[in-house]
């Protein structure tokens, strides 16, 4: 298995942010748009508790590579 291609899930109970490292082109759009959630200096680097689900969805939709996606709770 390629260790560089990992998938991480970050849930706030309402939505789950999915990040696929292998697709990320490190454009940093997410970090610029919503730095309180997407902060590469933190571990984990995605903190879904720090913004509303709407704000997170809007930022995920701007990810140019498809590395970020959202799973909504039914
Ligand atoms: S916006 Fe998407 S491609 Fe850019 S750094 Fe964030 S996850 Fe990676």
mmCIF file of C-alpha atoms and ligand atoms in Angstrom:
data_model
loop_
_atom_site.group_PDB
_atom_site.id
_atom_site.type_symbol
_atom_site.label_atom_id
_atom_site.label_comp_id
_atom_site.label_asym_id
_atom_site.label_seq_id
_atom_site.Cartn_x
_atom_site.Cartn_y
_atom_site.Cartn_z
ATOM 1 C CA UNK A 1 0.000 0.000 0.000
ATOM 2 C CA UNK A 2 1.220 3.465 -0.838
ATOM 3 C CA UNK A 3 1.611 5.268 2.456
ATOM 4 C CA UNK A 4 1.356 8.586 0.675
ATOM 5 C CA UNK A 5 -2.211 7.883 -0.393
ATOM 6 C CA UNK A 6 -4.179 7.957 2.816
ATOM 7 C CA UNK A 7 -7.810 8.821 3.427
ATOM 8 C CA UNK A 8 -8.855 10.629 6.590
ATOM 9 C CA UNK A 9 -12.310 11.349 7.956
ATOM 10 C CA UNK A 10 -13.174 14.282 10.213
ATOM 11 C CA UNK A 11 -16.757 14.435 11.518
ATOM 12 C CA UNK A 12 -18.684 17.008 13.520
ATOM 13 C CA UNK A 13 -21.706 14.711 13.861
ATOM 14 C CA UNK A 14 -23.516 16.464 11.003
ATOM 15 C CA UNK A 15 -21.027 16.281 8.160
ATOM 16 C CA UNK A 16 -17.831 14.346 7.607
ATOM 17 C CA UNK A 17 -14.925 15.914 5.775
ATOM 18 C CA UNK A 18 -13.020 13.309 3.761
ATOM 19 C CA UNK A 19 -9.446 14.075 2.738
ATOM 20 C CA UNK A 20 -7.517 11.930 0.273
ATOM 21 C CA UNK A 21 -3.846 12.783 0.540
ATOM 22 C CA UNK A 22 -2.968 11.293 -2.847
ATOM 23 C CA UNK A 23 -5.234 13.768 -4.657
ATOM 24 C CA UNK A 24 -4.143 16.869 -2.745
ATOM 25 C CA UNK A 25 -2.102 19.240 -4.893
ATOM 26 C CA UNK A 26 -1.320 21.485 -1.901
ATOM 27 C CA UNK A 27 -2.850 24.546 -3.498
ATOM 28 C CA UNK A 28 -3.724 25.656 0.054
ATOM 29 C CA UNK A 29 -7.110 27.003 -1.037
ATOM 30 C CA UNK A 30 -8.677 25.353 1.992
ATOM 31 C CA UNK A 31 -6.086 26.832 4.353
ATOM 32 C CA UNK A 32 -6.624 30.326 2.933
ATOM 33 C CA UNK A 33 -10.416 30.092 2.892
ATOM 34 C CA UNK A 34 -10.969 28.674 6.354
ATOM 35 C CA UNK A 35 -7.733 28.722 8.348
ATOM 36 C CA UNK A 36 -9.448 27.982 11.659
ATOM 37 C CA UNK A 37 -10.492 24.585 10.259
ATOM 38 C CA UNK A 38 -7.721 23.760 7.785
ATOM 39 C CA UNK A 39 -4.425 24.375 9.538
ATOM 40 C CA UNK A 40 -1.430 22.346 8.461
ATOM 41 C CA UNK A 41 0.459 23.388 11.595
ATOM 42 C CA UNK A 42 -2.045 21.532 13.780
ATOM 43 C CA UNK A 43 -2.474 17.816 14.241
ATOM 44 C CA UNK A 44 -4.995 16.734 13.134
ATOM 45 C CA UNK A 45 -4.809 19.405 10.473
ATOM 46 C CA UNK A 46 -8.614 19.511 9.993
ATOM 47 C CA UNK A 47 -10.630 20.828 12.942
ATOM 48 C CA UNK A 48 -14.294 20.623 12.001
ATOM 49 C CA UNK A 49 -15.401 22.034 15.364
ATOM 50 C CA UNK A 50 -14.051 25.476 14.477
ATOM 51 C CA UNK A 51 -16.638 26.553 11.865
ATOM 52 C CA UNK A 52 -20.224 25.892 10.822
ATOM 53 C CA UNK A 53 -21.047 22.995 8.533
ATOM 54 C CA UNK A 54 -22.099 25.528 5.854
ATOM 55 C CA UNK A 55 -18.717 27.270 5.956
ATOM 56 C CA UNK A 56 -16.886 23.964 5.797
ATOM 57 C CA UNK A 57 -18.967 22.734 2.844
ATOM 58 C CA UNK A 58 -18.369 25.997 0.957
ATOM 59 C CA UNK A 59 -14.613 25.649 1.418
ATOM 60 C CA UNK A 60 -14.526 21.960 0.537
ATOM 61 C CA UNK A 61 -16.372 22.784 -2.697
ATOM 62 C CA UNK A 62 -13.508 25.104 -3.667
ATOM 63 C CA UNK A 63 -10.864 22.378 -3.422
ATOM 64 C CA UNK A 64 -9.470 22.220 -6.973
ATOM 65 C CA UNK A 65 -8.218 18.638 -6.870
ATOM 66 C CA UNK A 66 -11.122 16.740 -5.350
ATOM 67 C CA UNK A 67 -8.942 15.767 -2.396
ATOM 68 C CA UNK A 68 -11.583 17.128 -0.042
ATOM 69 C CA UNK A 69 -15.165 15.897 -0.116
ATOM 70 C CA UNK A 70 -18.145 15.852 2.225
ATOM 71 C CA UNK A 71 -20.370 13.070 3.481
ATOM 72 C CA UNK A 72 -23.626 14.416 4.906
ATOM 73 C CA UNK A 73 -25.499 12.621 7.615
ATOM 74 C CA UNK A 74 -28.913 11.463 6.431
HETATM 75 S S1 LIG B 1 -7.735 22.903 -1.262
HETATM 76 FE FE1 LIG B 1 -7.679 20.695 -1.716
HETATM 77 S S2 LIG B 1 -5.857 20.434 -2.972
HETATM 78 FE FE2 LIG B 1 -5.680 22.415 -1.952
HETATM 79 S S3 LIG B 1 -4.503 21.991 -0.077
HETATM 80 FE FE3 LIG B 1 -6.671 21.881 0.421
HETATM 81 S S4 LIG B 1 -7.139 19.696 0.220
HETATM 82 FE FE4 LIG B 1 -5.244 20.030 -0.877
#
